[in-house]
XYZ file of C-alpha atoms in Angstrom:
498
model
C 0.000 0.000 0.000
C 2.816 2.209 0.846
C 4.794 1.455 -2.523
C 1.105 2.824 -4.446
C 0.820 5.945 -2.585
C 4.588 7.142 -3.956
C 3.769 6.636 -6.646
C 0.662 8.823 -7.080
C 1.477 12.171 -9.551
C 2.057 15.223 -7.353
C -1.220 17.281 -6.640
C -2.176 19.840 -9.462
C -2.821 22.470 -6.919
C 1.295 23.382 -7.139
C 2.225 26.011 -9.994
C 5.815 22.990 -10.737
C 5.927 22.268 -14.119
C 7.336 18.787 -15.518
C 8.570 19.054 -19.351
C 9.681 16.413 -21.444
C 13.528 15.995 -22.063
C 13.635 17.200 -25.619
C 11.311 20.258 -25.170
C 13.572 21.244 -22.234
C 16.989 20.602 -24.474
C 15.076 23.003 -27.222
C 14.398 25.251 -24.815
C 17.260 25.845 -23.441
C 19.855 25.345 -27.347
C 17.963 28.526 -28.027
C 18.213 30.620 -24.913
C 22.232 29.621 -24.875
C 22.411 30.428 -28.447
C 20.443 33.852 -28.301
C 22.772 34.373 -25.010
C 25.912 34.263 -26.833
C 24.845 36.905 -29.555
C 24.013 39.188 -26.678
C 27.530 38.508 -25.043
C 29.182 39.248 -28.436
C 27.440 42.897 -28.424
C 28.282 43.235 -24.775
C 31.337 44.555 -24.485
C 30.653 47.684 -26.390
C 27.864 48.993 -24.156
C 28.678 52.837 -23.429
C 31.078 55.374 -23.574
C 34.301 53.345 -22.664
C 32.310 50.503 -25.060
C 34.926 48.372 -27.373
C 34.842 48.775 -30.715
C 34.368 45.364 -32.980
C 36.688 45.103 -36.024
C 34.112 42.877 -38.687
C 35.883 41.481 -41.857
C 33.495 40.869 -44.526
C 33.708 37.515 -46.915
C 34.348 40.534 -49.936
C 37.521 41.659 -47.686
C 35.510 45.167 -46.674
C 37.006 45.848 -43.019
C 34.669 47.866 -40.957
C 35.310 49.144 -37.082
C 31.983 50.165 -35.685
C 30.255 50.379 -31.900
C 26.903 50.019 -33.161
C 24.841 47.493 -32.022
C 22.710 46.867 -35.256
C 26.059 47.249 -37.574
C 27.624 44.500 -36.021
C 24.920 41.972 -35.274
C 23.563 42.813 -39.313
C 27.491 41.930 -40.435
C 27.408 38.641 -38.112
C 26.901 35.442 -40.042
C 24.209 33.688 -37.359
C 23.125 30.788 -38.315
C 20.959 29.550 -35.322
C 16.755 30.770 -35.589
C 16.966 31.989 -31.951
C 20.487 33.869 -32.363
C 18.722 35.281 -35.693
C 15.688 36.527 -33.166
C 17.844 38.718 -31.756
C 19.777 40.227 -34.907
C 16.100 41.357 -35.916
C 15.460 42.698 -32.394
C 18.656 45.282 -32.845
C 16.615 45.853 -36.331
C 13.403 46.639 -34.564
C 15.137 48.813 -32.059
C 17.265 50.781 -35.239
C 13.912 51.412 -36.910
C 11.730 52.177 -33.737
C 13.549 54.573 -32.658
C 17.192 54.701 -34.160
C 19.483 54.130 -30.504
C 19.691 51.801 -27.987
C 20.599 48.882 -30.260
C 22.805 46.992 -27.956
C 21.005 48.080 -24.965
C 17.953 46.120 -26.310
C 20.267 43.519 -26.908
C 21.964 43.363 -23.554
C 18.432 43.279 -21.717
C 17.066 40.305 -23.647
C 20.221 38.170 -22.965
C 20.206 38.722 -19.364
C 16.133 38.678 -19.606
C 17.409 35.414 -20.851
C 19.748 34.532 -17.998
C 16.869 35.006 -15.634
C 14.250 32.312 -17.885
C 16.689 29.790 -17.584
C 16.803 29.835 -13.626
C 13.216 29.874 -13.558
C 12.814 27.019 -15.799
C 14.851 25.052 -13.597
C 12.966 25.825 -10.719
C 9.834 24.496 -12.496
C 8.160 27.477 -13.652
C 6.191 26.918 -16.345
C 7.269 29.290 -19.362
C 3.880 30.531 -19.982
C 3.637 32.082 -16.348
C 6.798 33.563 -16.813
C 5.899 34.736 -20.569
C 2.791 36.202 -18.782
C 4.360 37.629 -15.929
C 7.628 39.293 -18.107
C 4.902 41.143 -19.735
C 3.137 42.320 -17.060
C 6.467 43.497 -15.816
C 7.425 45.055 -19.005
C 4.551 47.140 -18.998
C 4.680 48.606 -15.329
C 8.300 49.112 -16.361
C 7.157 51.667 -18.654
C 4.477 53.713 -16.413
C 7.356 53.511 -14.586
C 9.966 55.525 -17.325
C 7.293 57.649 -17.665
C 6.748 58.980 -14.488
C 10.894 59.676 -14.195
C 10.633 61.758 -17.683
C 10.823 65.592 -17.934
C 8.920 67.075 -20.654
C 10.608 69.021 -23.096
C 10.454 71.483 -25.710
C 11.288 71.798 -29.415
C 12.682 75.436 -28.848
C 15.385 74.193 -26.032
C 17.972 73.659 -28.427
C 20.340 72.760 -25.324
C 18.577 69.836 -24.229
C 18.308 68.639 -27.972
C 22.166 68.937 -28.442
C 22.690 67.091 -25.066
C 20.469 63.907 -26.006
C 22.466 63.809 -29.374
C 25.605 64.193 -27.665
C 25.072 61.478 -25.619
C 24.167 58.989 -28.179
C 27.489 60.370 -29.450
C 29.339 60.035 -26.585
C 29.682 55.839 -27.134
C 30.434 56.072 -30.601
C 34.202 55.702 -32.426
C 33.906 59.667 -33.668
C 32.656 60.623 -29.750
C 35.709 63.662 -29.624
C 33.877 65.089 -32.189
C 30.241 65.172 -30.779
C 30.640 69.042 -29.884
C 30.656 69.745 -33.599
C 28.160 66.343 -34.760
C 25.703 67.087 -32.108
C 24.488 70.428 -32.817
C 24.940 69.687 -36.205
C 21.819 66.601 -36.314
C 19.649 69.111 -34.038
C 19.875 71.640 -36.873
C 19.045 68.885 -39.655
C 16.149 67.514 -38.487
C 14.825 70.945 -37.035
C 14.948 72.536 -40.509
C 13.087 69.316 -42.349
C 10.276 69.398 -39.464
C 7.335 70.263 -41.375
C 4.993 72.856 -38.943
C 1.863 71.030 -40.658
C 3.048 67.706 -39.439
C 4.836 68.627 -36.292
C 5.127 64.838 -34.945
C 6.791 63.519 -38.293
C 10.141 63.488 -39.284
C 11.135 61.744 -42.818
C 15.341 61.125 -41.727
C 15.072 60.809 -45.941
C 14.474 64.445 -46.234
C 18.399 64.719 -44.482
C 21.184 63.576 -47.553
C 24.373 62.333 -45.850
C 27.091 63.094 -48.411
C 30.495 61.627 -47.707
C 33.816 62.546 -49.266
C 37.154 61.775 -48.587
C 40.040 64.035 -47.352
C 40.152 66.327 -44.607
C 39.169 65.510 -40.889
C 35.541 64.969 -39.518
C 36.136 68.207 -38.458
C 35.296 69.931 -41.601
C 32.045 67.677 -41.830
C 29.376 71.022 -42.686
C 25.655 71.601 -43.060
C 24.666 72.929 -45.771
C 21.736 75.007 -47.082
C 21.039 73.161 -50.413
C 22.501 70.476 -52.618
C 25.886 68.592 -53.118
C 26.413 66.455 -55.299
C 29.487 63.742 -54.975
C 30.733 64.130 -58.709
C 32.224 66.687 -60.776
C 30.479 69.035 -63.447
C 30.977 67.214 -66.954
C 33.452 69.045 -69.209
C 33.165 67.222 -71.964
C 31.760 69.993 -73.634
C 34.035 72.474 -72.108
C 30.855 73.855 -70.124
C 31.349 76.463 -67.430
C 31.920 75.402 -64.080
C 30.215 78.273 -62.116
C 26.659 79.336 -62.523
C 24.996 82.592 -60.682
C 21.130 82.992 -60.589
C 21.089 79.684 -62.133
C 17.961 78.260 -63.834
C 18.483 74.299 -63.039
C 16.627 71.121 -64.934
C 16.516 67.511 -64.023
C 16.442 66.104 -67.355
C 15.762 62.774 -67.678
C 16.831 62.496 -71.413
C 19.988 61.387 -74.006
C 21.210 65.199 -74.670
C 23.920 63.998 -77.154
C 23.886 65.649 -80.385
C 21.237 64.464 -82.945
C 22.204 61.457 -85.625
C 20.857 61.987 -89.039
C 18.522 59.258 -89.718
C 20.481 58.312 -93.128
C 23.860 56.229 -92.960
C 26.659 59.171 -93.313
C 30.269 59.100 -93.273
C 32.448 62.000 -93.184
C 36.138 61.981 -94.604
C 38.507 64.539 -92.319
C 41.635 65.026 -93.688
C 43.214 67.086 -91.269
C 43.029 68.115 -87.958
C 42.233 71.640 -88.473
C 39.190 70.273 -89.560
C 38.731 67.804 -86.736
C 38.774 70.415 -84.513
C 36.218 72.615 -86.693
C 33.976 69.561 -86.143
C 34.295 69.032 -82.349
C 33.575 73.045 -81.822
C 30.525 73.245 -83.539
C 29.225 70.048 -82.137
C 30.307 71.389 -78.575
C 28.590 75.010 -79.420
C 25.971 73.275 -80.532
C 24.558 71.037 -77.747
C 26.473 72.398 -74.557
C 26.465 76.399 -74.840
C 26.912 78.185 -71.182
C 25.327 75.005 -69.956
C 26.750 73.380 -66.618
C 26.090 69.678 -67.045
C 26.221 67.116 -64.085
C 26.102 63.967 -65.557
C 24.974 60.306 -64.150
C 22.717 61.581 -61.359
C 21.345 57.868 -59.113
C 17.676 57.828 -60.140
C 17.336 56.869 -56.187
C 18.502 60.912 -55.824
C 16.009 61.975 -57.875
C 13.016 62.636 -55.606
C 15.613 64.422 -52.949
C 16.733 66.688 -55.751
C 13.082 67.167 -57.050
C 12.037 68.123 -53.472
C 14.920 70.125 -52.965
C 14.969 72.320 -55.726
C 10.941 72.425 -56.240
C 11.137 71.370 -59.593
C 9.742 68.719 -61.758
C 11.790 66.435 -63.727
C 11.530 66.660 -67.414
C 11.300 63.080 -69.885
C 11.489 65.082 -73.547
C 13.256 68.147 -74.817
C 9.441 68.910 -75.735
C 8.658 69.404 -72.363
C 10.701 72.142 -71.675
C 8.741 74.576 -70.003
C 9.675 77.416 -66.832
C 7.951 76.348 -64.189
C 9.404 72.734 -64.673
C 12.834 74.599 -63.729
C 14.230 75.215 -60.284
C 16.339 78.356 -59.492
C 19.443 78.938 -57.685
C 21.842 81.887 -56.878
C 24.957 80.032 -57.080
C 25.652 76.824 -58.506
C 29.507 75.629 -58.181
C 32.565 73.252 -58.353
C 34.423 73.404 -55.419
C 37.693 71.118 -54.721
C 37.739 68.865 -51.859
C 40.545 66.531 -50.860
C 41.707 65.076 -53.867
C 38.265 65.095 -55.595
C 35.633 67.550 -56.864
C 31.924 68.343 -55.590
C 29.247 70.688 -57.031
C 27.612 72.772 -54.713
C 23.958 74.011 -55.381
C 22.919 77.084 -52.868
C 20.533 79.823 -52.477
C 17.667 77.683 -54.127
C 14.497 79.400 -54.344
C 11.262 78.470 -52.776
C 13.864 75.022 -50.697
C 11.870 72.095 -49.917
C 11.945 71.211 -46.535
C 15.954 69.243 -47.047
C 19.244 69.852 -46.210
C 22.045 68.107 -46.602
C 25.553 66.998 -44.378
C 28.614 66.937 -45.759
C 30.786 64.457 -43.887
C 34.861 63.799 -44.011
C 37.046 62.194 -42.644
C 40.529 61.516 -43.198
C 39.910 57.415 -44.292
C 36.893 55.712 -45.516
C 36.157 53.500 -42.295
C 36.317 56.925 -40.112
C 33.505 58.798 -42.755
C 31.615 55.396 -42.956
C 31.626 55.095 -38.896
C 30.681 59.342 -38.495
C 28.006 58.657 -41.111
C 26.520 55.652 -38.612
C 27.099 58.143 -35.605
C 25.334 60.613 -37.332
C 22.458 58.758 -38.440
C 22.003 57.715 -34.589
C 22.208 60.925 -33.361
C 19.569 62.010 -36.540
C 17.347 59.391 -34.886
C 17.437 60.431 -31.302
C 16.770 63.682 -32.069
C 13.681 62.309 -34.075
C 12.293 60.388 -31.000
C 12.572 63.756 -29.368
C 10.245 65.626 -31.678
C 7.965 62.441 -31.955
C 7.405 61.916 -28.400
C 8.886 64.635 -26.656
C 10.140 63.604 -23.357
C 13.662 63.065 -21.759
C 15.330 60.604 -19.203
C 18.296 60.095 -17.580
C 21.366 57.916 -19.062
C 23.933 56.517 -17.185
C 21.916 53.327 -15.742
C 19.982 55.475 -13.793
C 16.039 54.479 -15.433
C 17.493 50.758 -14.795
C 18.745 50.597 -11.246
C 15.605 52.910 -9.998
C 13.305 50.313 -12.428
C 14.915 47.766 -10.586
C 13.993 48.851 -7.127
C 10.587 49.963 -8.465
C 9.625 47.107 -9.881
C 11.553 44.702 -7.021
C 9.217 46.486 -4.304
C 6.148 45.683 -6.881
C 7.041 41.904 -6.807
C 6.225 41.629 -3.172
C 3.312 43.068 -3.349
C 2.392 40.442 -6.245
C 1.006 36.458 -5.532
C 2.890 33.195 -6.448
C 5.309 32.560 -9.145
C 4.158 35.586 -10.703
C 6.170 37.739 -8.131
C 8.872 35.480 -8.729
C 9.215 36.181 -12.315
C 8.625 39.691 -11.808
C 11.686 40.188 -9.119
C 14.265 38.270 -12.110
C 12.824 40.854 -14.557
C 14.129 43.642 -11.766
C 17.526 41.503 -11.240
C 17.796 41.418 -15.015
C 17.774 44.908 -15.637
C 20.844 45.722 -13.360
C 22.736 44.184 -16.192
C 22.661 47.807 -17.899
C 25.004 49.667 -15.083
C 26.836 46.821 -14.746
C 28.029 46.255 -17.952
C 28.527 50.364 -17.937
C 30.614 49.881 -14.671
C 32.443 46.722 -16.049
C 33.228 48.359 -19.804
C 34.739 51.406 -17.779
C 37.036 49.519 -16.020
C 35.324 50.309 -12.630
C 34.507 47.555 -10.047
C 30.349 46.561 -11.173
C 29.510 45.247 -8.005
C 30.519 48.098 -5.660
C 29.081 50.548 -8.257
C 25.738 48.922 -8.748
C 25.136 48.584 -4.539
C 25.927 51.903 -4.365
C 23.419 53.111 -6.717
C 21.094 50.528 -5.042
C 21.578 52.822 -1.905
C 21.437 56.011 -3.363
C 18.200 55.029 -5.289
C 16.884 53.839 -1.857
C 17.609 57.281 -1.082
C 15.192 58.905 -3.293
C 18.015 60.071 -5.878
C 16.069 58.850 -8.665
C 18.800 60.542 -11.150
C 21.606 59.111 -9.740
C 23.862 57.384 -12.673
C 27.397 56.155 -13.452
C 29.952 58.947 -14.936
C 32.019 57.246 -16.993
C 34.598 59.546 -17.004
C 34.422 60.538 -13.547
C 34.531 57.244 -12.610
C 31.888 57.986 -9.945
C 27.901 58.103 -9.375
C 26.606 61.347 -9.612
C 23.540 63.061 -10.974
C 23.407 61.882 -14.400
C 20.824 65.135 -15.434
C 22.870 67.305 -13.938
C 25.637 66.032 -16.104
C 24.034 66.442 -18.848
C 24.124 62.978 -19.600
C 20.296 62.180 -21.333
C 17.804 59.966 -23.758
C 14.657 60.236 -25.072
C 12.042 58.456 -23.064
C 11.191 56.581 -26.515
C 14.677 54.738 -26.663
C 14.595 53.543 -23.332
C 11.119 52.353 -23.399
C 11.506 50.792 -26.756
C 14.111 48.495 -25.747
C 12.331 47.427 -22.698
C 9.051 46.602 -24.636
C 11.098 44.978 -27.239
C 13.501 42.914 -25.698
C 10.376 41.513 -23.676
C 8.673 40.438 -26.872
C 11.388 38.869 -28.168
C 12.490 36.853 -25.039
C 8.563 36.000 -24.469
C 8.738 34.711 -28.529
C 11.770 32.665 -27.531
C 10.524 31.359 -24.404
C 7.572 29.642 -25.509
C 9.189 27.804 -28.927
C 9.350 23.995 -27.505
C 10.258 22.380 -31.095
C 12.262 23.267 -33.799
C 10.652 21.412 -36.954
C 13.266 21.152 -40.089
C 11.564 20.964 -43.106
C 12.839 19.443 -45.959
């Protein structure tokens, strides 16, 4: 009798769950796997971040910080591990930066699963109770936010420059930072406050110089040379400008026709009249990327014209100067004082070798982004690991107040989240543990702003130090990385089909 009652199935009333081996091996082959693309991007979390060196298969080196760069260059070949090159995607579209912070959070969101798994949770409570979590985390953000303004052109510069601040080009954020607050202030369209089209911004890059002679500038530039095949001028005032979209060589006779030169006198004759004849005072730039054309359109307010029939004024856009300037050891055209400017503008970036413009053109486009999220939802938070660690304690007190394993799962979201200032602390060279209980106690304090300085090397008052983020990047990555670890979570079988 005693032998039958041990073995009688435990009562239902506990929350234990009991898995079959090969849905557990699944289960946990795609947490390690997604774990180990998060610990690839870790290391260049923040300011003192390392920089990766990738080496593509066509022998293209790049050096980059940026999250989505280097997990997009990665060959990963695992589904899982792919989950989270798409989730640096998501956060690069949603809202620009953040892309290894989004990163970091769902491999230590991760971390935490796989303890709970082994304690018997079952992954659908802890699916159900990381999104519960997930969402208080973001009442949360948005209680610590201060609102902000489109005409404080500080606190713009400041967010940029701290996007800046981890990036390869960050000595240079003084110059890049104002510089992406001006662009996407002059493309934001007063009808449509809330919408900014980064497309509307052209990043030119040219070699030569120092990203220290990267400019703005009021018009167009375009990356070639004015043709002189024709011997055409190569400076225009009050210029009348078309975008043809025609062959504008000179005309064939429709008749087969040879002619006989038979000296060069006459050669010459020949080439004159033909260049007179198509090319007069006309400034030509030839071979224009028909993905440029709607920029230039826009730009310009013109239309572009299909037939020399169509020729008509108000097809034409105006300009009060239109020249070749030299730069480096190339040529550019430069197109300013147009008349009646779309809503564009255009950066000119250099650099003095072709992975430093490539890496200020990724800064740049970052720092476009953040400034975006600004004028899209228009709110600003604290950097440094400060949202995190007071998230942390928010949500930790929360998780008491909570019933059963749901509290459990919600006080390993709060553990997970620590993983932000301590990878900060760890990537500075500063000791993580002694810096993350000491923000613990200053939290506990009521110093809700309290953050790691980098280059102090010290907790201090992250706002005060300028040191900010849009609300929209920090609660991006937090909704995000959720998602994706909740996606992960509940995949028990991986089905190949042939």
């Amino acid at each position: 009798m005693a032998a039958v009652t041990a073995a009688q199935p435990r009562s239902s009333k506990t929350e234990s769950y009991v898995d079959n081996k090969r849905k557990e091996d699944i289960r946990h082959a795609n947490i390690n796997a997604a774990r180990a693309v998060a610990d690839a991007v870790r290391t260049s979390l923040g300011p003192k971040g390392m920089d990766k060196m990738i080496s593509t298969a066509n022998g293209e080196v790049i050096i980059t910080n940026d999250g989505a760069t280097i997990l997009n260059k990665m060959e990963v070949l695992q589904p899982a591990a792919k989950m989270l090159v798409e989730l640096s995607k998501s956060q690069d579209a949603a809202a620009g930066d953040g892309t290894t912070t989004v990163v970091v959070i769902a491999g230590a969101l991760l971390k935490q699963c796989l303890s709970l798994l082994s304690n018997g949770i079952h992954p659908t409570v802890i699916s159900d109770s990381l999104h519960k979590a997930s969402n208080k985390a973001v009442d949360v953000l948005t209680a610590m936010a201060v609102p902000l303004e489109l005409s404080d052109r500080e606190s713009l510069i400041k967010s940029a420059s701290t996007s800046l601040n981890s990036k390869v080009v960050s000595q240079y954020s003084t110059l890049l930072a104002p510089l992406a607050v001006d662009s996407v202030l002059s493309v934001v369209d007063p009808e449509k406050p809330d919408l900014v089209d980064l497309r509307d911004i052209k990043i030119v890059k040219k070699l030569g110089g120092t990203v220290d002679d990267t400019e703005l500038v009021k018009g167009l530039v375009f990356d070639k040379k004015a043709s002189h095949a024709a011997g055409g001028p190569t400076r225009m005032e009050n210029a009348k400008i078309a975008v043809i979209q025609f062959q504008i060589s000179p005309p064939k006779t429709d008749i087969e026709q040879s002619i006989v030169v038979s000296d060069y006198t006459q050669m010459d004759r020949i080439l004159k009249e033909e260049r007179n004849y198509i090319l007069a005072k006309i400034m030509v730039i030839k071979d224009v990327e028909r993905d440029d054309i709607e920029f230039i359109t826009k730009t310009l307010n013109c239309l572009p014209i299909a037939n020399i029939e169509h020729f008509r004024a108000e097809k034409l856009g105006h300009a009060d100067l239109v020249e070749e300037v030299s730069l480096g050891d190339g040529k550019i055209v430069k197109v300013t004082g147009i008349k009646d400017m779309g809503r564009t503008t255009t950066v000119l970036v250099r650099g003095s070798n072709q992975l430093v413009i490539d890496e200020a053109e990724r800064s740049l486009h970052d720092a476009l982004c953040v400034v975006r999220c600004l004028v899209n939802k228009r709110f600003l938070i604290a950097g440094g690991g400060a949202p995190e660690i007071e998230l942390s304690r928010q949500l930790g007190a929360w998780s008491k107040v909570l019933h059963g394993m749901e509290g459990y799962c919600v006080r390993s979201f709060a553990e997970a989240l620590e993983v932000i200032p301590y990878t900060l602390a760890e990537n500075a060279g500063l000791n993580p543990i002694a810096i993350v209980t000491e923000l613990r106690n200053r939290h506990a304090q009521g110093e809700i702003n309290a953050g790691i300085n980098v280059r102090k090397g010290q907790i201090t008052n992250i706002l005060e130090e300028n040191v900010v983020q849009p609300l929209l990047v920090s609660t991006s990555a937090i909704t995000l990385a959720t998602e994706c670890v909740r996606m992960i979570l509940k995949i028990d079988d991986i089905v190949n089909v042939r």
